[in-house]
Tab-separated table of C-alpha atoms in Angstrom:
chain	number	residue	atom	x	y	z
A	1	UNK	CA	16.073	-6.209	-24.699
A	2	UNK	CA	16.526	-4.583	-21.291
A	3	UNK	CA	20.091	-5.776	-20.904
A	4	UNK	CA	19.225	-8.002	-17.935
A	5	UNK	CA	19.287	-11.655	-18.971
A	6	UNK	CA	17.434	-14.361	-17.108
A	7	UNK	CA	17.632	-18.053	-17.832
A	8	UNK	CA	15.787	-20.258	-18.235
A	9	UNK	CA	12.590	-18.531	-19.377
A	10	UNK	CA	10.426	-21.459	-18.343
A	11	UNK	CA	11.001	-24.262	-15.879
A	12	UNK	CA	8.723	-27.147	-14.957
A	13	UNK	CA	9.753	-29.360	-12.098
A	14	UNK	CA	8.296	-31.682	-9.499
A	15	UNK	CA	7.674	-31.041	-5.824
A	16	UNK	CA	10.676	-31.685	-3.636
A	17	UNK	CA	13.149	-30.849	-6.365
A	18	UNK	CA	15.782	-28.105	-6.483
A	19	UNK	CA	16.275	-25.552	-9.257
A	20	UNK	CA	18.665	-22.737	-10.003
A	21	UNK	CA	17.633	-19.535	-11.724
A	22	UNK	CA	20.310	-17.405	-13.311
A	23	UNK	CA	20.562	-13.671	-13.868
A	24	UNK	CA	23.128	-11.578	-15.716
A	25	UNK	CA	22.781	-7.907	-14.829
A	26	UNK	CA	22.984	-5.046	-17.272
A	27	UNK	CA	26.552	-4.130	-18.149
A	28	UNK	CA	27.988	-1.837	-15.484
A	29	UNK	CA	25.301	-2.563	-12.896
A	30	UNK	CA	26.625	-3.800	-9.565
A	31	UNK	CA	23.353	-4.467	-7.744
A	32	UNK	CA	21.074	-7.405	-8.385
A	33	UNK	CA	17.596	-7.812	-6.917
A	34	UNK	CA	15.337	-10.854	-6.958
A	35	UNK	CA	11.556	-10.564	-6.895
A	36	UNK	CA	8.780	-13.158	-6.890
A	37	UNK	CA	5.416	-12.575	-8.515
A	38	UNK	CA	2.781	-15.128	-7.559
A	39	UNK	CA	-0.768	-15.246	-8.879
A	40	UNK	CA	-2.700	-12.160	-7.733
A	41	UNK	CA	0.332	-10.904	-5.858
A	42	UNK	CA	2.533	-7.963	-6.550
A	43	UNK	CA	6.248	-8.157	-6.883
A	44	UNK	CA	7.555	-9.513	-3.599
A	45	UNK	CA	11.138	-8.559	-2.836
A	46	UNK	CA	13.314	-11.549	-2.022
A	47	UNK	CA	16.932	-10.440	-1.775
A	48	UNK	CA	19.500	-7.913	-2.984
A	49	UNK	CA	23.201	-8.278	-3.721
A	50	UNK	CA	25.680	-5.518	-4.335
A	51	UNK	CA	29.081	-6.312	-5.801
A	52	UNK	CA	29.009	-9.828	-4.414
A	53	UNK	CA	27.674	-9.033	-0.967
A	54	UNK	CA	24.182	-9.519	0.374
A	55	UNK	CA	22.662	-6.083	1.049
A	56	UNK	CA	19.018	-6.628	1.911
A	57	UNK	CA	16.709	-9.506	2.571
A	58	UNK	CA	12.976	-9.563	2.121
A	59	UNK	CA	10.393	-12.307	2.312
A	60	UNK	CA	12.749	-15.031	1.249
A	61	UNK	CA	12.086	-18.525	2.528
A	62	UNK	CA	14.829	-20.518	4.214
A	63	UNK	CA	14.525	-23.047	1.386
A	64	UNK	CA	15.672	-20.311	-0.997
A	65	UNK	CA	19.173	-18.924	-1.264
A	66	UNK	CA	21.059	-16.691	-3.629
A	67	UNK	CA	24.528	-15.501	-4.409
A	68	UNK	CA	26.311	-13.055	-6.657
A	69	UNK	CA	29.525	-14.138	-8.307
A	70	UNK	CA	32.692	-12.130	-9.081
A	71	UNK	CA	31.505	-11.596	-12.662
A	72	UNK	CA	28.349	-10.072	-11.073
A	73	UNK	CA	25.912	-12.651	-12.351
A	74	UNK	CA	23.559	-13.993	-9.712
A	75	UNK	CA	21.835	-17.276	-9.044
A	76	UNK	CA	18.697	-17.956	-7.045
A	77	UNK	CA	18.495	-21.473	-5.675
A	78	UNK	CA	15.105	-22.880	-4.739
A	79	UNK	CA	15.029	-26.217	-2.937
A	80	UNK	CA	12.442	-28.632	-1.555
A	81	UNK	CA	10.030	-27.081	-3.988
A	82	UNK	CA	6.340	-26.888	-3.161
A	83	UNK	CA	3.343	-26.228	-5.383
A	84	UNK	CA	3.077	-22.748	-3.890
A	85	UNK	CA	6.502	-21.848	-5.197
A	86	UNK	CA	5.091	-21.706	-8.703
A	87	UNK	CA	5.537	-18.098	-9.744
A	88	UNK	CA	7.351	-15.672	-11.971
A	89	UNK	CA	10.800	-14.848	-10.654
A	90	UNK	CA	12.281	-11.564	-11.768
A	91	UNK	CA	15.786	-10.304	-11.523
A	92	UNK	CA	16.553	-6.591	-11.690
A	93	UNK	CA	19.765	-4.615	-11.649
A	94	UNK	CA	20.913	-1.087	-10.921
A	95	UNK	CA	24.193	0.764	-11.002
A	96	UNK	CA	24.749	1.151	-7.279
A	97	UNK	CA	23.152	-0.094	-4.114
A	98	UNK	CA	21.379	3.221	-3.888
A	99	UNK	CA	21.282	4.041	-7.581
A	100	UNK	CA	17.655	3.359	-8.116
A	101	UNK	CA	16.512	6.903	-8.704
A	102	UNK	CA	15.873	5.995	-12.296
A	103	UNK	CA	14.399	2.709	-11.264
A	104	UNK	CA	15.630	-0.805	-11.677
A	105	UNK	CA	16.076	-2.567	-14.986
A	106	UNK	CA	14.191	-5.838	-14.955
A	107	UNK	CA	14.788	-9.023	-16.857
A	108	UNK	CA	11.913	-10.805	-18.570
A	109	UNK	CA	11.614	-13.316	-15.770
A	110	UNK	CA	11.665	-17.069	-15.255
A	111	UNK	CA	8.308	-18.789	-15.015
A	112	UNK	CA	8.584	-21.672	-12.561
A	113	UNK	CA	5.874	-24.299	-12.490
A	114	UNK	CA	6.000	-26.919	-9.749
A	115	UNK	CA	3.863	-29.967	-10.426
B	1	UNK	CA	1.162	-6.249	5.545
B	2	UNK	CA	0.720	-4.480	2.222
B	3	UNK	CA	2.618	-1.203	2.467
B	4	UNK	CA	1.757	-0.188	-1.088
B	5	UNK	CA	-1.842	-0.745	-2.084
B	6	UNK	CA	-3.471	-0.643	-5.467
B	7	UNK	CA	-7.098	-1.290	-4.712
B	8	UNK	CA	-8.297	-1.541	-8.295
B	9	UNK	CA	-7.189	-4.814	-9.907
B	10	UNK	CA	-8.350	-3.598	-13.304
B	11	UNK	CA	-9.506	-0.504	-15.132
B	12	UNK	CA	-11.041	-0.008	-18.574
B	13	UNK	CA	-10.779	3.336	-20.367
B	14	UNK	CA	-11.843	4.484	-23.800
B	15	UNK	CA	-9.038	5.329	-26.196
B	16	UNK	CA	-8.315	9.065	-26.157
B	17	UNK	CA	-9.722	9.592	-22.654
B	18	UNK	CA	-7.799	10.013	-19.418
B	19	UNK	CA	-6.663	6.974	-17.444
B	20	UNK	CA	-6.224	7.497	-13.705
B	21	UNK	CA	-4.509	4.800	-11.678
B	22	UNK	CA	-4.469	5.150	-7.919
B	23	UNK	CA	-2.132	3.981	-5.218
B	24	UNK	CA	-2.061	4.317	-1.431
B	25	UNK	CA	0.822	3.704	0.923
B	26	UNK	CA	1.084	3.234	4.645
B	27	UNK	CA	4.758	3.749	5.424
B	28	UNK	CA	5.542	7.394	6.199
B	29	UNK	CA	9.239	6.620	5.686
B	30	UNK	CA	8.779	6.252	1.939
B	31	UNK	CA	10.443	9.144	0.162
B	32	UNK	CA	10.493	8.103	-3.465
B	33	UNK	CA	7.699	6.699	-5.561
B	34	UNK	CA	7.751	4.989	-8.926
B	35	UNK	CA	5.411	3.588	-11.513
B	36	UNK	CA	6.300	0.568	-13.618
B	37	UNK	CA	4.524	-0.798	-16.642
B	38	UNK	CA	4.445	-4.485	-17.513
B	39	UNK	CA	3.430	-6.213	-20.717
B	40	UNK	CA	2.759	-9.983	-20.785
B	41	UNK	CA	5.895	-12.114	-21.040
B	42	UNK	CA	8.110	-9.122	-20.271
B	43	UNK	CA	9.653	-7.709	-17.122
B	44	UNK	CA	8.372	-4.468	-15.607
B	45	UNK	CA	9.788	-1.304	-17.130
B	46	UNK	CA	10.282	1.969	-15.310
B	47	UNK	CA	7.767	4.597	-16.348
B	48	UNK	CA	7.936	7.658	-14.116
B	49	UNK	CA	8.903	8.591	-10.576
B	50	UNK	CA	8.423	11.336	-8.027
B	51	UNK	CA	10.327	12.444	-4.970
B	52	UNK	CA	8.481	13.204	-1.752
B	53	UNK	CA	9.595	16.820	-1.964
B	54	UNK	CA	7.403	17.298	-5.025
B	55	UNK	CA	3.697	16.932	-5.589
B	56	UNK	CA	3.718	16.516	-9.346
B	57	UNK	CA	5.988	15.156	-12.041
B	58	UNK	CA	5.167	15.139	-15.719
B	59	UNK	CA	6.698	13.241	-18.616
B	60	UNK	CA	4.858	13.513	-21.892
B	61	UNK	CA	1.451	11.887	-21.604
B	62	UNK	CA	2.241	10.639	-18.088
B	63	UNK	CA	1.835	12.659	-14.906
B	64	UNK	CA	2.246	11.422	-11.365
B	65	UNK	CA	0.638	13.291	-8.481
B	66	UNK	CA	1.638	12.838	-4.855
B	67	UNK	CA	-0.510	13.769	-1.869
B	68	UNK	CA	1.714	13.148	1.147
B	69	UNK	CA	-0.877	14.056	3.751
B	70	UNK	CA	-3.236	11.465	2.330
B	71	UNK	CA	-0.412	9.002	1.553
B	72	UNK	CA	-1.819	8.753	-1.928
B	73	UNK	CA	-0.415	8.956	-5.403
B	74	UNK	CA	-1.944	8.673	-8.822
B	75	UNK	CA	-0.790	8.202	-12.384
B	76	UNK	CA	-2.606	10.084	-15.126
B	77	UNK	CA	-2.284	9.061	-18.761
B	78	UNK	CA	-3.633	11.575	-21.268
B	79	UNK	CA	-4.655	10.739	-23.905
B	80	UNK	CA	-4.854	6.982	-23.436
B	81	UNK	CA	-3.602	4.906	-26.349
B	82	UNK	CA	-4.003	1.215	-27.205
B	83	UNK	CA	-0.333	0.580	-26.389
B	84	UNK	CA	-1.007	1.699	-22.836
B	85	UNK	CA	-2.885	-1.540	-22.161
B	86	UNK	CA	-0.673	-3.226	-19.592
B	87	UNK	CA	-0.315	-3.882	-15.879
B	88	UNK	CA	0.846	-0.846	-13.919
B	89	UNK	CA	2.702	-1.271	-10.652
B	90	UNK	CA	2.980	1.460	-8.070
B	91	UNK	CA	6.173	1.245	-6.014
B	92	UNK	CA	7.916	3.067	-3.195
B	93	UNK	CA	11.189	3.075	-1.365
B	94	UNK	CA	12.017	4.184	2.181
B	95	UNK	CA	14.150	7.086	3.220
B	96	UNK	CA	17.866	6.893	2.595
B	97	UNK	CA	19.445	3.910	4.217
B	98	UNK	CA	21.550	0.972	3.219
B	99	UNK	CA	18.496	-1.036	2.286
B	100	UNK	CA	16.999	0.607	-0.753
B	101	UNK	CA	14.699	-2.149	-1.915
B	102	UNK	CA	11.604	-1.072	-3.788
B	103	UNK	CA	8.231	-2.141	-2.412
B	104	UNK	CA	5.642	-2.859	-5.079
B	105	UNK	CA	1.872	-2.928	-5.069
B	106	UNK	CA	-0.127	-5.761	-6.627
B	107	UNK	CA	-0.697	-3.888	-9.862
B	108	UNK	CA	-3.654	-2.573	-11.844
B	109	UNK	CA	-4.451	-4.013	-15.250
B	110	UNK	CA	-5.370	-1.196	-17.631
B	111	UNK	CA	-7.479	-1.989	-20.708
B	112	UNK	CA	-7.720	0.694	-23.364
B	113	UNK	CA	-10.915	0.201	-25.333
B	114	UNK	CA	-11.135	1.136	-29.033
């Protein structure tokens, strides 16, 4: 157990639907990062939050949004889902916005399947 | 645009021999490099890292080498063990700024053969 909790572990939904993925960071970590891993792709950075504020944005589609709540958990919202959105979505956390010298701590991911 | 490239999707190595995983990068602003290991159904776990001011970092059976002029780094595992079978991601982060996101490569699947 890495200390980063992601729910649900698996999600199957239809095209056009909306889903919410949840992440609880490791205790004491203020930064949360979302990554997408599609088939044959590496980990694509989506977005970073630090203590409730958006800090960095990567290749995140306009149909996707995220937020970090006062208790530091984060949610990734995916809407108008397409088949190509099927992927593994990972959440990671670190102590500070720049505290990655030891690397991030990743959750075990949410596997999203859009049918 | 793939800033971190792992050109070998997979690699098979005999148990007990040396495993060498390679990685190239294009962004000269990267100043910190990391390797992550990923087992099926688990998230990536941090393995080893190296700062751009060094050319080698060793941790037990794992050594990372950095060649800045060639924009190349490699991970050596000696001796390779069955538990090393996993996907290895090379990653990098740019020089100090507010945006410290880590850029990952596509990964190399390492198979350790008995």
